[in-house]
């Protein structure tokens, strides 16, 4: 990626981009499907399968077929819950490491034959206007072919049966890198190129998740936390999902000069485990914890994938759904009112119109924001217009403390925070501040910054 020095952004960048003209994209840029995916912001993960009934997190693969017997399966309830919680899509563990398939998979005898959970859920998602995605574990503790080249073809066939169109469009495919086979266990040399090709031929718009993308990357932990610095670019060459994954720091923060657009997805469970078990019914994350996760994932340029497991009835328990509604209500109240009244840049109103596509080019690296009635705030939200790439690598925030006249060149401005990357969305927590004006300086960027939205908010619980 070519780095353009920002000092004199007003001269160099204006000359390069031309006044008023749209700047050229800079470095790797997202595909349309990746932009759409990023704009989903928050999706629901549902872990469901034999483990729901056995209480195990990793099934052995020796479970009997009749273990999986949901008594009141209701995928419409999942979809209604996800929608009401403000999620845009649901990803189901169609096959976990135990190998049991939640749909009648033609290449597996170890599957649900009476009830097709994928059919139920994909229909329910469509009815609720949600997108539907699948997790299909490559690691399989049941398939006798696992550990032989034949397994790769069987796995590809499994992918074909899900992605071939029977369940409609699939927005994300989750390639889990986990494999717990010990030194004496079976070792499978996965044919990743075959797996990726199979999905992309059948579902070209499906964003493929793994430790190395190609659509999006694991964030390197299961706490739902992305790096404060978080590039959507990654150097994935030479790495594979699982044991051959990039260093955790690259997963967490991306690579500043990464060659490919592979944004982070942060996964975490509402409960201590991924699968439902009665003993964890009273151990749900609190709304405060969920807000912290939200600010540390969506607020740090990642997509949040929040796991809400279904129980043995095949329903989301009332306690979990209630917590999701409380979480939604908190977010709605925090973000109900943007206290930024005016952004003093050309076309600054585009940053306050709530429309991602309308954007403003920041020809000047320092600009001011008028705060509505000097109301107190403690959050700053910035969004880059990512179809042109991720450009900003550092910025500074100052508050005016010198009365109504902010034209004084020195004094009166106090630094209150610094940030690094912005990307699709950055929500920076600030000390509680009361001022009439805020000043932002983009201290470093690859090219002239292009913002899509800006907001100033107050979270009374911070
Ligand atoms: C991991 C798996 O091993 C866990 O069981 C869970 O599915 C999590 C989301 O991914 O790699």
Coordinates of N, CA, C and O in Angstrom, one line a residue, residues 208-342:
X208 N -16.8 -15.6 3.2 CA -16.3 -16.8 3.8 C -15.4 -16.4 5.0 O -14.4 -15.7 4.8
X209 N -15.8 -16.9 6.2 CA -15.1 -16.7 7.4 C -14.0 -17.8 7.6 O -14.3 -19.0 7.5
X210 N -12.8 -17.4 8.1 CA -11.9 -18.3 8.6 C -10.8 -17.5 9.3 O -10.8 -16.3 9.3
X211 N -9.7 -18.2 9.7 CA -8.6 -17.4 10.3 C -7.9 -16.6 9.3 O -7.2 -15.7 9.6
X212 N -8.1 -16.9 8.0 CA -7.4 -16.2 6.9 C -8.4 -15.7 5.9 O -8.1 -15.4 4.7
X213 N -9.7 -15.6 6.2 CA -10.7 -15.2 5.2 C -11.0 -16.3 4.3 O -11.1 -17.4 4.7
X214 N -11.3 -16.0 3.0 CA -11.0 -14.8 2.3 C -12.0 -13.6 2.5 O -11.7 -12.5 2.1
X215 N -13.2 -13.9 3.0 CA -14.2 -12.9 3.1 C -14.1 -12.1 4.4 O -14.1 -10.8 4.4
X216 N -13.9 -12.8 5.6 CA -13.6 -12.1 6.8 C -12.8 -13.0 7.7 O -12.7 -14.2 7.4
X217 N -12.2 -12.4 8.8 CA -11.3 -13.2 9.6 C -11.8 -13.3 11.0 O -12.5 -12.4 11.5
X218 N -11.4 -14.3 11.7 CA -11.6 -14.5 13.1 C -10.7 -13.4 13.8 O -9.6 -13.1 13.4
X219 N -11.2 -12.9 14.9 CA -10.6 -11.8 15.5 C -9.5 -12.2 16.5 O -8.8 -11.4 17.1
X220 N -9.4 -13.6 16.7 CA -8.3 -14.1 17.5 C -8.6 -14.4 18.9 O -7.7 -14.8 19.7
X221 N -9.9 -14.2 19.3 CA -10.3 -14.5 20.7 C -11.8 -14.8 20.6 O -12.5 -14.4 19.6
X222 N -12.3 -15.4 21.7 CA -13.8 -15.7 21.7 C -14.5 -14.8 22.7 O -15.5 -15.2 23.3
X223 N -14.0 -13.6 22.9 CA -14.6 -12.7 23.9 C -15.3 -11.5 23.2 O -15.8 -10.6 23.9
X224 N -15.4 -11.6 21.9 CA -16.1 -10.5 21.2 C -15.3 -9.2 21.2 O -15.9 -8.1 21.1
X225 N -14.0 -9.2 21.3 CA -13.2 -8.0 21.4 C -12.2 -7.9 20.2 O -11.4 -8.8 20.0
X226 N -12.3 -6.7 19.6 CA -11.3 -6.4 18.5 C -10.3 -5.5 19.0 O -10.5 -4.8 20.0
X227 N -9.1 -5.4 18.3 CA -8.1 -4.5 18.7 C -8.6 -3.0 18.6 O -9.4 -2.7 17.8
X228 N -8.0 -2.2 19.5 CA -8.4 -0.7 19.4 C -7.9 -0.2 18.0 O -8.6 0.6 17.4
X229 N -6.7 -0.7 17.6 CA -6.3 -0.5 16.3 C -6.8 -1.7 15.5 O -6.6 -2.9 15.9
X230 N -7.6 -1.5 14.5 CA -8.1 -2.7 13.8 C -8.2 -2.4 12.3 O -9.1 -1.7 11.8
X231 N -7.2 -2.9 11.6 CA -7.2 -2.7 10.1 C -8.1 -3.8 9.5 O -8.1 -5.0 10.0
X232 N -8.8 -3.5 8.4 CA -9.6 -4.5 7.7 C -8.7 -5.2 6.7 O -9.2 -6.0 5.9
X233 N -7.4 -4.9 6.7 CA -6.5 -5.6 5.8 C -5.6 -6.6 6.5 O -5.3 -6.4 7.7
X234 N -5.2 -7.6 5.8 CA -4.5 -8.7 6.4 C -3.5 -9.3 5.3 O -3.9 -9.4 4.1
X235 N -2.4 -9.7 5.8 CA -1.5 -10.5 4.9 C -1.8 -12.0 5.2 O -1.4 -12.5 6.2
X236 N -2.5 -12.6 4.3 CA -3.0 -14.0 4.6 C -2.1 -15.0 3.8 O -2.2 -16.2 4.2
X237 N -1.3 -14.6 2.9 CA -0.5 -15.5 2.1 C 0.4 -16.3 3.0 O 1.1 -15.8 3.9
X238 N 0.4 -17.6 2.8 CA 1.3 -18.5 3.6 C 0.7 -19.0 4.8 O 1.3 -19.8 5.5
X239 N -0.5 -18.5 5.2 CA -1.2 -19.0 6.4 C -2.4 -19.8 6.0 O -2.9 -19.7 4.9
X240 N -2.8 -20.7 7.0 CA -4.1 -21.5 6.8 C -4.9 -21.3 8.0 O -4.5 -20.9 9.1
X241 N -6.2 -21.7 7.9 CA -7.0 -21.8 9.1 C -6.5 -22.8 10.1 O -5.8 -23.7 9.7
X242 N -6.7 -22.6 11.4 CA -6.3 -23.5 12.4 C -4.9 -23.4 12.8 O -4.4 -22.2 13.0
X243 N -4.1 -24.5 12.8 CA -2.7 -24.4 13.4 C -1.8 -23.5 12.6 O -0.9 -22.9 13.1
X244 N -2.1 -23.3 11.3 CA -1.3 -22.4 10.5 C -1.8 -21.0 10.4 O -1.4 -20.3 9.4
X245 N -2.6 -20.6 11.4 CA -3.2 -19.2 11.3 C -2.1 -18.1 11.5 O -1.1 -18.4 12.1
X246 N -2.5 -16.9 11.1 CA -1.6 -15.8 11.3 C -1.4 -15.5 12.8 O -2.2 -16.0 13.6
X247 N -0.4 -14.8 13.2 CA -0.2 -14.5 14.6 C -1.5 -13.8 15.2 O -2.1 -13.1 14.5
X248 N -1.8 -14.1 16.5 CA -3.0 -13.6 17.1 C -3.1 -12.0 16.9 O -4.1 -11.5 16.7
X249 N -1.9 -11.4 17.0 CA -1.9 -9.9 16.9 C -2.5 -9.5 15.6 O -3.2 -8.5 15.5
X250 N -2.1 -10.2 14.5 CA -2.6 -9.8 13.2 C -4.1 -10.0 13.1 O -4.8 -9.3 12.5
X251 N -4.6 -11.1 13.7 CA -6.0 -11.4 13.7 C -6.8 -10.3 14.5 O -7.8 -9.8 14.1
X252 N -6.2 -9.9 15.6 CA -6.8 -8.9 16.5 C -6.8 -7.5 15.9 O -7.7 -6.7 16.0
X253 N -5.7 -7.1 15.2 CA -5.5 -5.7 14.8 C -5.4 -5.6 13.3 O -5.3 -4.5 12.8
X254 N -5.5 -6.7 12.6 CA -5.2 -6.7 11.1 C -3.8 -6.3 10.8 O -3.0 -6.2 11.8
X255 N -3.4 -6.2 9.6 CA -2.1 -5.7 9.2 C -2.2 -4.4 8.5 O -2.9 -4.3 7.5
X256 N -1.5 -3.4 9.0 CA -1.6 -2.1 8.5 C -1.4 -2.0 7.0 O -2.0 -1.3 6.3
X257 N -0.4 -2.8 6.5 CA -0.1 -2.8 5.1 C -0.6 -4.1 4.5 O 0.0 -4.5 3.5
X258 N -1.6 -4.7 5.0 CA -2.1 -6.0 4.5 C -2.5 -6.0 3.1 O -3.0 -5.0 2.6
X259 N -2.3 -7.1 2.4 CA -2.5 -7.1 0.9 C -3.9 -7.3 0.6 O -4.3 -7.0 -0.6
X260 N -4.8 -7.9 1.5 CA -6.1 -8.2 1.1 C -7.1 -7.6 2.1 O -6.8 -7.5 3.3
X261 N -8.3 -7.3 1.6 CA -9.4 -6.8 2.5 C -10.0 -8.0 3.2 O -10.8 -8.7 2.6
X262 N -9.7 -8.2 4.5 CA -10.2 -9.3 5.2 C -10.6 -8.8 6.6 O -9.8 -8.9 7.6
X263 N -11.8 -8.2 6.7 CA -12.2 -7.5 8.0 C -12.4 -8.5 9.1 O -12.6 -9.7 8.9
X264 N -12.4 -8.0 10.3 CA -12.6 -8.9 11.5 C -14.0 -9.1 11.9 O -14.9 -8.2 11.8
X265 N -14.3 -10.4 12.3 CA -15.5 -10.7 12.9 C -15.3 -11.2 14.4 O -14.4 -12.1 14.6
X266 N -16.0 -10.6 15.3 CA -15.7 -10.9 16.7 C -16.9 -11.8 17.2 O -18.0 -11.4 17.2
X267 N -16.6 -13.0 17.6 CA -17.6 -13.9 18.1 C -17.5 -14.1 19.6 O -16.4 -14.1 20.2
X268 N -18.6 -14.3 20.2 CA -18.7 -14.4 21.7 C -20.1 -15.0 22.0 O -21.0 -14.9 21.2
X269 N -20.2 -15.7 23.2 CA -21.4 -16.3 23.5 C -22.1 -15.5 24.7 O -21.4 -15.0 25.6
X270 N -23.4 -15.4 24.6 CA -24.2 -14.8 25.7 C -24.0 -15.5 27.0 O -24.1 -15.0 28.1
X271 N -23.7 -16.8 26.9 CA -23.5 -17.7 28.0 C -22.1 -18.1 28.1 O -21.3 -17.9 27.2
X272 N -21.7 -18.7 29.2 CA -20.3 -19.1 29.3 C -19.9 -20.1 28.2 O -18.8 -20.0 27.6
X273 N -20.8 -21.0 27.9 CA -20.5 -22.0 26.8 C -21.1 -21.6 25.5 O -21.9 -20.7 25.5
X274 N -20.8 -22.4 24.5 CA -21.4 -22.1 23.2 C -22.7 -22.8 23.0 O -23.6 -22.3 22.4
X275 N -22.9 -24.0 23.7 CA -24.1 -24.7 23.6 C -24.9 -24.5 24.9 O -24.4 -24.2 26.0
X276 N -26.3 -24.6 24.8 CA -27.1 -24.4 25.9 C -26.9 -25.5 26.9 O -26.8 -26.7 26.6
X277 N -27.0 -25.2 28.2 CA -27.1 -26.2 29.2 C -27.8 -25.5 30.4 O -27.5 -24.3 30.7
X278 N -28.7 -26.3 31.1 CA -29.5 -25.7 32.1 C -28.7 -25.0 33.2 O -29.0 -24.0 33.8
X279 N -27.5 -25.6 33.5 CA -26.7 -25.1 34.6 C -26.1 -23.7 34.3 O -25.6 -23.0 35.2
X280 N -26.3 -23.2 33.1 CA -25.8 -21.8 32.8 C -26.9 -20.8 32.6 O -26.7 -19.7 32.2
X281 N -28.2 -21.3 32.9 CA -29.3 -20.4 32.7 C -29.2 -19.1 33.5 O -29.8 -18.1 33.0
X282 N -28.5 -19.1 34.6 CA -28.4 -17.8 35.3 C -27.0 -17.2 35.2 O -26.6 -16.5 36.1
X283 N -26.3 -17.6 34.1 CA -25.0 -17.0 34.0 C -24.8 -16.2 32.7 O -23.8 -16.3 32.0
X284 N -25.9 -15.5 32.3 CA -25.9 -14.7 31.1 C -25.0 -13.5 31.3 O -25.0 -12.9 32.4
X285 N -24.5 -13.0 30.2 CA -23.7 -11.7 30.3 C -24.7 -10.6 30.6 O -25.8 -10.6 30.2
X286 N -24.2 -9.6 31.4 CA -25.1 -8.5 31.8 C -25.2 -7.5 30.6 O -24.3 -7.6 29.7
X287 N -26.1 -6.6 30.7 CA -26.2 -5.6 29.7 C -24.9 -4.7 29.6 O -24.4 -4.4 28.6
X288 N -24.3 -4.4 30.8 CA -23.1 -3.7 30.8 C -22.0 -4.4 30.1 O -21.2 -3.8 29.3
X289 N -21.9 -5.7 30.3 CA -20.9 -6.5 29.6 C -21.2 -6.5 28.1 O -20.2 -6.4 27.3
X290 N -22.4 -6.6 27.8 CA -22.8 -6.7 26.3 C -22.4 -5.3 25.7 O -22.0 -5.3 24.5
X291 N -22.7 -4.2 26.4 CA -22.3 -2.9 25.9 C -20.8 -2.8 25.7 O -20.4 -2.2 24.7
X292 N -20.1 -3.3 26.7 CA -18.6 -3.2 26.5 C -18.2 -4.0 25.3 O -17.3 -3.6 24.5
X293 N -18.8 -5.2 25.1 CA -18.5 -6.0 23.9 C -18.9 -5.2 22.6 O -18.1 -5.2 21.7
X294 N -20.0 -4.6 22.7 CA -20.5 -3.8 21.5 C -19.4 -2.7 21.1 O -19.0 -2.6 20.0
X295 N -19.1 -1.9 22.2 CA -18.1 -0.9 21.9 C -16.7 -1.4 21.4 O -16.0 -0.8 20.7
X296 N -16.4 -2.6 21.9 CA -15.1 -3.2 21.6 C -15.1 -4.1 20.3 O -14.1 -4.6 19.9
X297 N -16.3 -4.2 19.7 CA -16.3 -5.0 18.4 C -16.9 -4.1 17.3 O -16.1 -3.5 16.6
X298 N -18.2 -3.8 17.3 CA -18.8 -2.9 16.3 C -18.1 -1.6 16.4 O -17.8 -0.9 15.4
X299 N -17.8 -1.1 17.6 CA -17.2 0.2 17.8 C -15.7 0.2 17.5 O -15.0 1.2 17.7
X300 N -15.2 -1.0 17.1 CA -13.8 -1.0 16.7 C -13.6 -1.7 15.3 O -12.8 -2.5 15.1
X301 N -14.6 -1.4 14.5 CA -14.5 -1.8 13.1 C -14.6 -3.3 12.9 O -14.0 -3.9 11.9
X302 N -15.3 -4.0 13.8 CA -15.5 -5.5 13.5 C -17.0 -5.7 13.4 O -17.9 -4.9 13.8
X303 N -17.4 -6.9 12.9 CA -18.8 -7.3 13.0 C -18.9 -8.2 14.2 O -18.0 -9.0 14.5
X304 N -20.0 -8.0 15.0 CA -20.2 -8.8 16.2 C -21.1 -10.0 15.9 O -22.2 -9.8 15.3
X305 N -20.6 -11.2 16.2 CA -21.4 -12.4 16.1 C -21.7 -12.9 17.5 O -20.9 -13.5 18.1
X306 N -22.9 -12.7 17.9 CA -23.3 -13.0 19.3 C -24.1 -14.3 19.4 O -25.1 -14.4 18.8
X307 N -23.5 -15.2 20.1 CA -24.1 -16.6 20.2 C -25.2 -16.6 21.2 O -25.0 -16.3 22.4
X308 N -26.4 -17.1 20.8 CA -27.6 -17.3 21.6 C -28.1 -18.7 21.4 O -28.8 -18.9 20.4
X309 N -27.6 -19.7 22.2 CA -27.9 -21.0 21.9 C -29.4 -21.4 22.1 O -30.0 -20.9 23.0
X310 N -29.9 -22.3 21.3 CA -31.3 -22.8 21.5 C -31.2 -24.0 22.5 O -30.2 -24.6 22.6
X311 N -32.3 -24.2 23.2 CA -32.3 -25.2 24.3 C -32.9 -26.5 23.7 O -33.1 -26.7 22.5
X312 N -33.1 -27.5 24.6 CA -33.5 -28.8 24.2 C -34.9 -28.8 23.6 O -35.3 -29.7 22.8
X313 N -35.7 -27.7 23.9 CA -37.0 -27.6 23.2 C -36.8 -27.2 21.7 O -37.7 -27.4 20.9
X314 N -35.6 -26.6 21.5 CA -35.4 -26.0 20.1 C -35.9 -24.6 20.1 O -36.3 -24.0 19.1
X315 N -35.8 -23.9 21.3 CA -36.2 -22.5 21.4 C -35.1 -21.7 22.1 O -34.4 -22.3 22.9
X316 N -35.2 -20.4 21.9 CA -34.3 -19.5 22.6 C -35.0 -19.3 24.0 O -36.1 -18.9 24.0
X317 N -34.3 -19.6 25.1 CA -34.9 -19.4 26.4 C -35.4 -18.0 26.6 O -34.7 -17.0 26.2
X318 N -36.5 -17.8 27.4 CA -37.0 -16.5 27.7 C -35.9 -15.5 28.3 O -35.9 -14.4 28.0
X319 N -35.1 -16.1 29.2 CA -34.1 -15.3 29.9 C -33.1 -14.7 28.9 O -32.8 -13.5 29.0
X320 N -32.7 -15.5 27.9 CA -31.8 -15.0 26.9 C -32.4 -13.9 26.0 O -31.8 -12.9 25.7
X321 N -33.7 -14.2 25.6 CA -34.3 -13.3 24.7 C -34.6 -11.9 25.5 O -34.4 -10.9 24.9
X322 N -34.9 -12.0 26.8 CA -35.1 -10.8 27.5 C -33.8 -10.0 27.6 O -33.8 -8.8 27.4
X323 N -32.7 -10.7 27.8 CA -31.4 -10.0 27.9 C -31.1 -9.3 26.6 O -30.6 -8.1 26.6
X324 N -31.4 -9.9 25.5 CA -31.2 -9.3 24.2 C -32.0 -8.0 24.0 O -31.6 -7.1 23.5
X325 N -33.2 -8.1 24.5 CA -34.1 -6.9 24.4 C -33.6 -5.8 25.3 O -33.6 -4.6 24.9
X326 N -33.1 -6.1 26.5 CA -32.5 -5.1 27.3 C -31.3 -4.4 26.7 O -31.1 -3.2 26.7
X327 N -30.5 -5.3 26.0 CA -29.3 -4.8 25.3 C -29.7 -3.9 24.2 O -29.1 -2.8 24.0
X328 N -30.7 -4.3 23.5 CA -31.2 -3.4 22.4 C -31.7 -2.1 22.9 O -31.4 -1.0 22.3
X329 N -32.5 -2.2 24.0 CA -33.1 -0.9 24.5 C -31.9 0.0 25.0 O -32.0 1.2 24.8
X330 N -30.9 -0.5 25.5 CA -29.8 0.3 26.0 C -29.1 1.0 24.7 O -28.8 2.2 24.8
X331 N -28.9 0.2 23.7 CA -28.3 0.8 22.5 C -29.2 1.9 21.9 O -28.7 3.0 21.5
X332 N -30.4 1.6 21.9 CA -31.4 2.5 21.3 C -31.4 3.8 22.1 O -31.4 4.9 21.5
X333 N -31.3 3.7 23.4 CA -31.4 4.9 24.2 C -30.1 5.7 24.0 O -30.1 7.0 23.9
X334 N -28.9 5.0 24.0 CA -27.6 5.8 23.8 C -27.6 6.5 22.5 O -27.1 7.6 22.4
X335 N -28.0 5.8 21.4 CA -27.8 6.3 20.1 C -29.0 7.1 19.5 O -29.1 7.3 18.3
X336 N -30.0 7.3 20.4 CA -31.2 8.0 19.9 C -31.0 9.4 19.4 O -31.6 9.8 18.5
X337 N -30.1 10.1 20.1 CA -29.9 11.5 19.7 C -28.4 11.8 19.5 O -27.6 11.7 20.3
X338 N -28.2 12.2 18.2 CA -26.8 12.7 17.9 C -26.6 14.1 18.3 O -27.4 15.0 17.9
X339 N -25.7 14.3 19.2 CA -25.5 15.7 19.8 C -24.6 16.6 18.9 O -24.4 17.7 19.2
X340 N -24.1 16.0 17.8 CA -23.3 16.8 16.9 C -24.4 17.6 16.1 O -25.2 17.0 15.3
X341 N -24.3 18.9 16.2 CA -25.3 19.8 15.5 C -24.8 20.1 14.1 O -25.6 20.2 13.1
X342 N -23.5 20.4 14.0 CA -23.0 20.8 12.7 C -21.5 20.4 12.6 O -20.8 20.5 13.6

